[in-house]
Amino acid sequence: MAFNDFTAESPENFEQKCLCVLTLDVSGSMAGNPISQLNAGLLSFHTEIKDGDDEVLRDRLELSIIEFGSKVQCIQEPALVDNFDMPKLSVKGTTKMVDGVRAAIEKVEARKEWYKSTEQPYYRPWIILITDGAPDDDQDVAALAEEIKNGATEKKFVFLAVGVKGADMKTLSKIAQPGMPPTKLQGFKFSHFFRWLSNSMGTITNKQKGEKVAFEKPDWMEEFTID
Amino acid sequence: MNETVNSSKWLVIGASVIGKSHIADDVPCQDSHLYKSLENGWGIAVVADGAGSAANSDKGSAFVVEAAVMAFSQLLDKEQWHLHQTLPDETTWVLAARQTLKEVRAGLDFFAEENEWEVSSLACTVIAMIYSPLGILITHIGDGRAAFQQKEDKKWLAAMTPHKGTEANETVFITSAIWQVEELELSGVKVPESRVITSPPIAFALLSDGCEKHSFECSRFDEDLQKWSDPNQPFSKFFTPLTANLSSAMEQDIAVEEIEAKWEDFLKGGTKGLKQEGDDKTMVLGKLKY
């Protein structure tokens, strides 16, 4: 037998999951261009993962979508991108932002309970908040800030807040997890943000052993300072 | 440098190659490996995988493989198991392996101090194997996998159980606070986990976790039972063709450098999965000569 290049066959293995809950503001102020840009961004995000060449990301990333206006609604339960069509958002009412993020935290906890009950290891879930306004007056921002701080410290999830033009960045800074300041979107560059998110999720789902994630510098981010 | 690779009854090859995400992030390969053959067909092989979150883990893993090969050589010099052609019993090996890994850790503390680094910046896993025609002695801290093919029925079996946490990418390192606790367990096995395998082997493999899903059945989800499991089963369709190719290289007296160059190419992109792997990839493969 001749000495050849080494060749081998690999087994089929189940990819361990990474949950990302998109928590999206659909309040009245998002009407018009913002909501249509957000919908276009979501659609290209979905397509990029579904048709892209990162097979690990496709089999590993579970997406869930929660929208908040006057009401909070989970419009997509956690699922691989292959298993659902991206829903189209429409605007409705005010900004129940705190309730929306709370629902995302509950979604993360429920999914983690399922992972645990099936004994599968999982990657730390992500919660991404996108908002263009300030929360309604009845929203308890201080309590949410505490909840996020504790959740992040206890490594329950990673929380990233993204403000769109008009967003109350001071509030977002209050609720941001330590070490992960809120970022502000340039104009309505949702497609840029979601391309970045897709690359970043690819990076996260490929990381090993508590590796710090070095994100590439986003081209959608606007410089801002919190005074 | 790997010493006297081809002078014993085994042909051993190894390579450590950088993963796709480390290339993208401009991070060095954090895996290391080293092996050394000894008298009577005995030898030592070590694999270490540096923690992605630790700044100097490439240097940590390089230090640990050198220090571990040296420390286990000294253990063999003292115990002379290879000269007497006997394997120690489990109790003796568990104690000896723990003590030897503690010495490696002490060396790592010294190395950190010398360079004014935190020892945690050198965090890495370690798998150390003493292989012989009689059986295998293995010890490890952290993840990765090890396999051997038993002579009796040619079956490939796991030689260790990786230490894993709840999150998919959690493990324990030689630099972790594990030494004060005698009975520390993770993934249902002790830290370190040390085993004596008395079934004679004809081949073995040690690998970092970057290679595991390509070579082991290690993640299975039963839809009916809604249960995930890690069978920890070396995939024979992966290992058998590789060792067959090693056998043909031996028969033809191919230079080890040439074999290892092909081996490195294989780990870089010999399968679709290996080519796309984000993590660093190390595998040491040994085949007993007939």
XYZ file of C-alpha atoms in Angstrom:
517
model
C 0.000 0.000 0.000
C 1.378 3.407 -0.927
C 1.867 6.212 1.559
C -0.718 8.845 0.640
C -2.163 12.033 2.011
C -4.018 11.367 5.243
C -7.765 11.057 4.721
C -10.544 10.302 7.182
C -14.272 10.417 7.690
C -15.797 12.539 10.471
C -18.817 11.584 12.595
C -22.100 13.503 12.767
C -22.208 15.533 15.968
C -24.987 17.720 17.356
C -23.940 21.381 17.563
C -24.304 22.881 21.024
C -26.514 25.937 21.032
C -26.052 29.678 21.500
C -29.277 31.666 22.060
C -29.619 35.281 20.924
C -32.802 37.146 21.902
C -33.432 40.244 19.787
C -35.554 42.649 21.821
C -36.945 45.211 19.412
C -38.697 48.548 19.857
C -41.796 48.821 17.643
C -43.240 51.955 19.285
C -44.930 54.628 17.173
C -41.757 56.673 16.774
C -40.243 53.829 14.720
C -42.858 54.404 12.022
C -41.754 54.987 8.436
C -38.095 54.711 7.481
C -36.780 53.302 10.819
C -39.100 50.270 10.882
C -38.599 49.525 7.189
C -34.804 49.733 7.629
C -35.039 47.495 10.706
C -37.115 44.948 8.759
C -34.638 45.026 5.870
C -31.751 44.536 8.338
C -33.449 41.573 10.031
C -34.153 39.953 6.696
C -30.569 40.234 5.471
C -29.316 38.982 8.869
C -31.502 35.904 8.497
C -30.453 35.325 4.875
C -26.760 35.806 5.596
C -26.774 33.103 8.253
C -29.093 30.771 6.360
C -27.252 30.963 3.039
C -23.770 31.850 4.297
C -20.808 29.480 4.521
C -20.580 29.367 8.327
C -22.207 25.991 8.913
C -21.307 25.964 12.592
C -23.115 29.276 13.146
C -26.151 28.019 11.243
C -26.395 24.884 13.394
C -25.492 26.628 16.645
C -27.326 29.966 16.740
C -30.871 29.938 18.083
C -32.696 33.208 17.480
C -35.679 34.513 19.400
C -37.452 37.822 18.738
C -39.407 39.873 21.256
C -41.098 43.108 20.207
C -42.300 45.806 22.540
C -44.621 48.769 21.967
C -47.635 49.226 24.220
C -47.505 45.466 24.671
C -44.735 42.901 24.782
C -44.940 39.930 22.484
C -42.586 37.072 21.636
C -42.980 36.843 17.866
C -40.321 34.183 17.389
C -39.584 31.412 19.868
C -35.935 30.246 19.974
C -35.144 28.413 16.736
C -32.335 27.831 14.249
C -32.585 30.214 11.272
C -33.293 27.264 8.977
C -36.499 26.613 10.881
C -38.365 29.907 10.533
C -39.030 32.838 8.194
C -38.119 36.239 9.538
C -41.306 37.957 10.746
C -42.094 41.467 9.525
C -42.455 44.076 12.266
C -45.066 46.808 12.325
C -45.275 49.752 14.724
C -47.711 49.851 17.612
C -47.997 52.232 20.547
C -45.657 53.319 23.298
C -42.334 52.022 24.701
C -42.654 49.243 27.288
C -38.896 48.771 27.120
C -38.322 47.415 30.621
C -41.128 44.879 30.183
C -39.594 43.883 26.837
C -36.123 43.270 28.284
C -37.674 41.414 31.253
C -39.466 39.137 28.793
C -36.100 38.525 27.073
C -34.481 37.604 30.393
C -37.372 35.220 31.101
C -36.974 33.714 27.622
C -33.275 33.138 28.298
C -34.016 31.514 31.649
C -36.700 29.272 30.163
C -34.416 28.162 27.320
C -31.586 27.502 29.750
C -33.936 25.362 31.835
C -34.686 23.364 28.700
C -30.973 23.009 27.870
C -30.373 21.827 31.427
C -33.325 19.430 31.463
C -31.944 17.812 28.303
C -28.425 17.866 29.821
C -26.941 19.722 26.861
C -24.077 22.182 27.327
C -24.808 25.648 25.873
C -23.018 28.885 25.097
C -23.863 31.931 27.207
C -27.035 33.508 25.763
C -27.128 37.044 24.358
C -29.851 39.661 24.755
C -29.733 42.494 22.221
C -31.963 45.507 22.826
C -32.678 47.923 19.966
C -34.666 51.059 20.801
C -35.179 54.575 19.463
C -36.884 56.220 22.397
C -37.251 56.526 26.128
C -39.181 53.969 28.178
C -42.720 54.797 29.311
C -42.981 56.522 32.675
C -44.336 53.414 34.381
C -41.202 51.421 33.488
C -38.912 50.644 36.439
C -35.497 51.312 34.905
C -33.581 51.115 38.204
C -34.905 47.628 38.976
C -34.080 46.426 35.463
C -30.564 47.874 35.731
C -30.036 45.857 38.924
C -31.411 42.722 37.291
C -29.098 43.072 34.273
C -26.081 43.819 36.424
C -26.725 40.717 38.537
C -27.505 38.551 35.537
C -24.297 39.587 33.776
C -22.177 39.186 36.912
C -23.606 35.723 37.477
C -22.821 34.949 33.815
C -26.493 34.248 33.065
C -26.389 36.215 29.805
C -24.600 38.975 27.893
C -26.632 42.157 27.389
C -26.000 44.678 24.617
C -28.117 47.819 24.159
C -28.205 49.613 20.820
C -29.734 53.074 20.580
C -31.234 54.377 17.346
C -31.579 58.112 16.583
C -33.716 59.651 19.316
C -32.891 56.953 21.877
C -32.487 57.880 25.514
C -28.790 56.953 25.779
C -28.664 57.915 29.456
C -31.245 55.263 30.268
C -29.415 52.735 28.105
C -26.201 53.523 29.990
C -27.993 52.901 33.282
C -29.150 49.448 32.274
C -25.994 48.433 30.366
C -24.046 45.552 31.880
C -20.616 46.416 33.324
C -17.980 46.459 30.565
C -20.540 46.516 27.764
C -21.570 50.165 27.223
C -24.560 50.901 24.996
C -23.778 51.789 21.416
C -25.497 54.208 19.107
C -26.457 53.350 15.581
C -25.371 55.750 12.845
C -28.600 56.912 11.216
C -30.643 53.805 10.447
C -27.775 51.535 9.445
C -29.557 48.409 10.632
C -28.161 46.347 7.773
C -24.598 47.261 8.871
C -25.418 46.454 12.477
C -26.911 43.062 11.622
C -23.984 42.188 9.358
C -21.715 42.985 12.293
C -23.941 40.945 14.612
C -23.844 38.000 12.236
C -20.019 38.156 12.149
C -19.887 38.604 15.907
C -22.209 35.686 16.609
C -20.004 33.634 14.284
C -17.027 34.671 16.381
C -18.798 33.945 19.656
C -20.016 30.542 18.589
C -16.503 29.621 17.488
C -14.817 30.745 20.688
C -13.222 28.400 23.116
C -12.916 28.209 26.851
C -14.063 31.596 28.076
C -12.153 33.421 25.398
C -12.715 37.151 25.336
C -14.471 38.176 22.171
C -12.515 40.695 20.131
C -15.169 42.280 17.965
C -14.072 43.889 14.767
C -14.558 47.645 14.847
C -18.173 48.292 13.881
C -18.860 50.595 10.923
C -22.390 51.300 12.149
C -21.524 52.832 15.471
C -21.807 56.541 16.178
C -19.501 58.078 18.763
C -21.377 59.417 21.755
C -20.625 60.391 25.308
C -22.776 60.130 28.363
C -22.542 63.178 30.578
C 12.150 19.190 19.144
C 10.725 15.729 19.479
C 13.428 13.238 20.375
C 14.151 9.781 18.950
C 10.810 9.609 17.296
C 11.316 6.471 15.305
C 13.719 4.379 17.359
C 11.196 2.379 19.380
C 8.442 -0.008 18.385
C 6.053 2.860 17.855
C 5.817 5.434 15.121
C 4.516 8.620 16.687
C 3.629 11.796 14.800
C 2.045 15.052 15.894
C 1.132 18.558 14.804
C -0.418 21.689 16.315
C -2.084 24.037 13.847
C -3.800 27.376 14.351
C -7.599 27.602 14.108
C -9.583 29.806 11.739
C -10.789 32.263 14.401
C -7.262 32.706 15.793
C -5.987 33.499 12.300
C -8.763 36.099 11.950
C -7.939 37.629 15.353
C -4.157 37.502 14.775
C -3.693 35.350 17.883
C -0.886 32.726 17.961
C -1.603 28.987 18.095
C -2.173 28.239 21.772
C -1.879 24.447 21.500
C 1.377 22.537 22.042
C 2.453 18.918 21.931
C 5.602 16.892 22.570
C 6.537 13.249 22.671
C 9.573 11.173 23.519
C 10.248 7.505 23.042
C 12.019 5.394 25.631
C 13.352 1.861 25.956
C 11.290 -1.286 25.302
C 8.641 0.412 23.196
C 7.602 2.784 25.948
C 7.174 6.509 25.470
C 5.570 9.711 26.669
C 3.182 11.958 24.716
C 1.752 15.236 25.977
C -0.802 17.691 24.563
C -1.624 21.090 26.127
C -4.268 23.578 25.004
C -3.840 27.206 26.099
C -6.929 29.062 27.358
C -8.240 31.564 24.852
C -8.842 34.100 27.620
C -5.280 33.906 29.013
C -2.762 36.371 27.554
C 0.298 34.071 27.566
C -1.402 30.717 27.168
C 0.654 29.878 24.053
C 3.771 30.112 26.225
C 1.993 28.251 29.038
C 1.141 25.284 26.826
C 4.672 25.224 25.326
C 6.172 25.215 28.832
C 3.784 22.552 30.118
C 4.490 19.995 27.374
C 8.274 20.365 27.914
C 7.951 20.237 31.693
C 5.521 17.303 31.627
C 7.687 15.180 29.305
C 10.657 15.885 31.577
C 8.742 15.198 34.805
C 7.204 11.936 33.576
C 10.634 10.857 32.242
C 12.055 11.404 35.709
C 9.174 9.436 37.214
C 9.977 6.528 34.900
C 13.689 6.817 35.701
C 12.762 6.440 39.343
C 10.095 3.750 39.077
C 11.626 1.877 36.103
C 8.260 0.498 34.971
C 9.515 0.567 31.397
C 12.683 -1.330 32.264
C 10.827 -3.945 34.293
C 8.011 -4.064 31.728
C 5.294 -3.706 34.330
C 2.420 -1.283 34.692
C 1.779 0.193 38.151
C -1.558 -0.451 39.832
C -4.236 2.243 39.705
C -3.591 3.582 43.237
C 0.141 3.966 42.597
C -0.439 5.674 39.244
C -3.129 8.044 40.556
C -0.790 9.249 43.301
C 2.285 9.424 41.061
C 0.451 11.254 38.269
C -1.021 13.815 40.660
C 2.376 14.433 42.229
C 4.041 14.756 38.818
C 1.434 17.224 37.530
C 1.867 19.206 40.758
C 5.587 19.452 39.951
C 4.711 20.717 36.457
C 2.415 23.298 38.030
C 5.204 24.342 40.437
C 7.490 24.804 37.436
C 4.808 26.918 35.783
C 4.577 29.112 38.912
C 8.339 29.631 38.732
C 8.191 30.369 34.982
C 5.470 32.969 35.627
C 7.430 34.596 38.445
C 10.611 34.745 36.356
C 8.755 36.611 33.631
C 6.639 38.705 35.991
C 3.418 37.239 34.656
C 0.344 36.135 36.559
C 0.348 32.326 36.496
C -3.300 32.509 35.360
C -2.086 34.181 32.145
C -0.399 30.834 31.316
C -3.625 28.821 31.761
C -3.764 25.618 29.739
C -5.107 22.091 29.862
C -2.786 19.086 29.863
C -3.090 15.450 28.752
C -0.081 13.227 29.485
C 0.145 9.627 28.318
C 2.775 6.985 28.956
C 2.268 4.455 26.189
C 3.703 0.964 26.021
C 3.023 -2.333 24.253
C 1.568 -3.580 27.575
C -0.939 -0.830 28.188
C -1.368 2.869 28.793
C -1.008 5.231 31.750
C -2.906 8.454 31.264
C -3.583 11.562 33.327
C -5.160 14.882 32.439
C -6.568 18.210 33.632
C -9.158 19.899 31.417
C -10.702 18.977 28.104
C -9.451 17.390 24.895
C -9.692 13.681 24.170
C -7.551 10.550 24.102
C -8.170 7.245 22.368
C -6.488 3.896 21.905
C -7.039 0.897 19.681
C -6.888 -2.332 21.599
C -4.924 -5.231 20.179
C -7.479 -7.835 21.254
C -10.418 -6.844 19.024
C -9.062 -3.802 17.113
C -11.722 -1.599 18.750
C -11.067 2.107 19.355
C -11.895 3.189 22.901
C -11.721 6.434 24.857
C -8.781 6.666 27.260
C -10.088 9.628 29.297
C -13.176 11.734 30.059
C -12.761 15.478 29.432
C -13.522 17.873 32.290
C -16.332 20.147 31.105
C -18.482 22.801 32.806
C -22.154 23.715 32.273
C -21.402 26.176 29.501
C -20.235 24.661 26.243
C -16.776 26.204 26.401
C -15.931 25.824 30.089
C -13.172 23.649 31.449
C -10.481 23.549 34.119
C -6.764 24.297 33.737
C -3.501 23.229 35.346
C -3.374 26.786 36.738
C -6.864 26.500 38.319
C -7.320 26.215 42.098
C -7.584 22.433 42.039
C -4.666 21.297 44.139
C -6.072 21.969 47.585
C -9.033 19.646 46.963
C -8.149 15.941 46.897
C -11.584 14.755 45.756
C -12.463 17.450 43.200
C -14.697 16.087 40.437
C -15.902 17.506 37.125
C -17.890 15.658 34.433
C -18.115 12.749 36.873
C -14.354 12.160 37.020
C -11.636 13.375 39.365
C -9.378 16.333 38.610
C -6.820 15.211 37.587
C -8.290 12.035 36.109
C -5.698 9.254 35.985
C -6.249 5.814 34.515
C -4.279 2.605 34.000
C -5.327 0.798 30.831
C -4.111 -2.782 30.996
C -5.414 -3.849 27.601
C -2.453 -3.892 25.154
C -2.827 -1.123 22.548
C -1.772 -1.100 18.889
C -2.482 2.604 18.298
C -3.324 5.740 20.255
C -4.301 9.358 19.748
C -4.207 12.464 21.959
C -6.034 15.555 20.797
C -7.006 19.069 21.810
C -10.720 19.932 21.808
C -10.386 21.666 18.428
C -10.182 18.171 16.904
C -12.815 16.450 19.005
C -16.011 16.831 17.021
C -14.200 15.773 13.859
C -12.819 12.569 15.347
C -15.088 11.534 18.231
C -18.794 10.916 18.580
C -19.084 13.437 21.381
C -22.403 15.283 21.071
C -25.632 13.413 20.432
C -29.224 14.576 20.853
C -31.963 11.996 21.157
C -35.114 13.702 19.839
C -37.447 11.047 21.288
C -35.993 11.124 24.768
C -35.102 14.839 24.536
C -31.721 14.012 26.019
C -28.270 15.124 25.039
C -25.273 12.888 25.656
C -21.564 12.706 25.012
C -20.799 9.144 23.916
C -17.025 9.920 24.107
C -16.525 7.325 21.389
C -13.533 7.562 19.057
C -14.852 7.325 15.483
C -13.159 4.311 13.937
C -13.826 5.551 10.385
C -11.716 8.551 11.350
C -8.834 6.815 13.117
C -8.479 3.539 11.225
C -7.618 5.065 7.791
C -5.106 7.359 9.498
C -3.267 4.559 11.274
C -3.417 2.435 8.108
C -1.632 5.237 6.275
C 0.919 5.412 9.096
C 1.525 1.671 8.725
C 2.183 2.046 5.017
C 4.578 4.918 5.748
C 6.438 2.638 8.159
C 6.619 -0.182 5.638
C 8.149 2.172 3.101
C 10.509 3.821 5.568
C 9.188 7.277 4.754
C 11.085 10.017 6.605
C 9.257 11.213 9.719
C 9.556 14.816 8.502
C 7.641 13.904 5.359
C 4.954 12.072 7.317
C 4.580 14.955 9.754
C 4.300 17.487 6.909
C 1.381 15.488 5.512
C -0.057 15.171 9.006
C 0.016 18.933 9.457
C -1.738 19.365 6.094
C -4.384 16.911 7.246
C -5.079 18.814 10.472
C -5.204 22.087 8.539
C -7.844 20.951 6.073
C -7.979 17.187 5.548
C -11.730 17.173 6.172
C -14.316 19.890 5.602
C -14.839 20.228 9.334
C -11.134 20.503 10.169
C -10.767 23.148 7.481
C -13.592 25.242 8.966
C -12.619 24.710 12.616
C -12.232 27.974 14.537
C -10.200 26.515 17.400
C -6.533 25.449 17.338
C -6.057 21.791 16.435
C -3.538 19.351 17.871
C -3.323 15.629 17.410
C -0.596 13.175 18.310
C -1.039 9.774 16.695
C 0.919 6.611 17.537
C 0.975 3.260 15.775
C 2.739 0.147 17.046
C 5.050 -1.483 14.543
C 4.652 -5.195 13.947
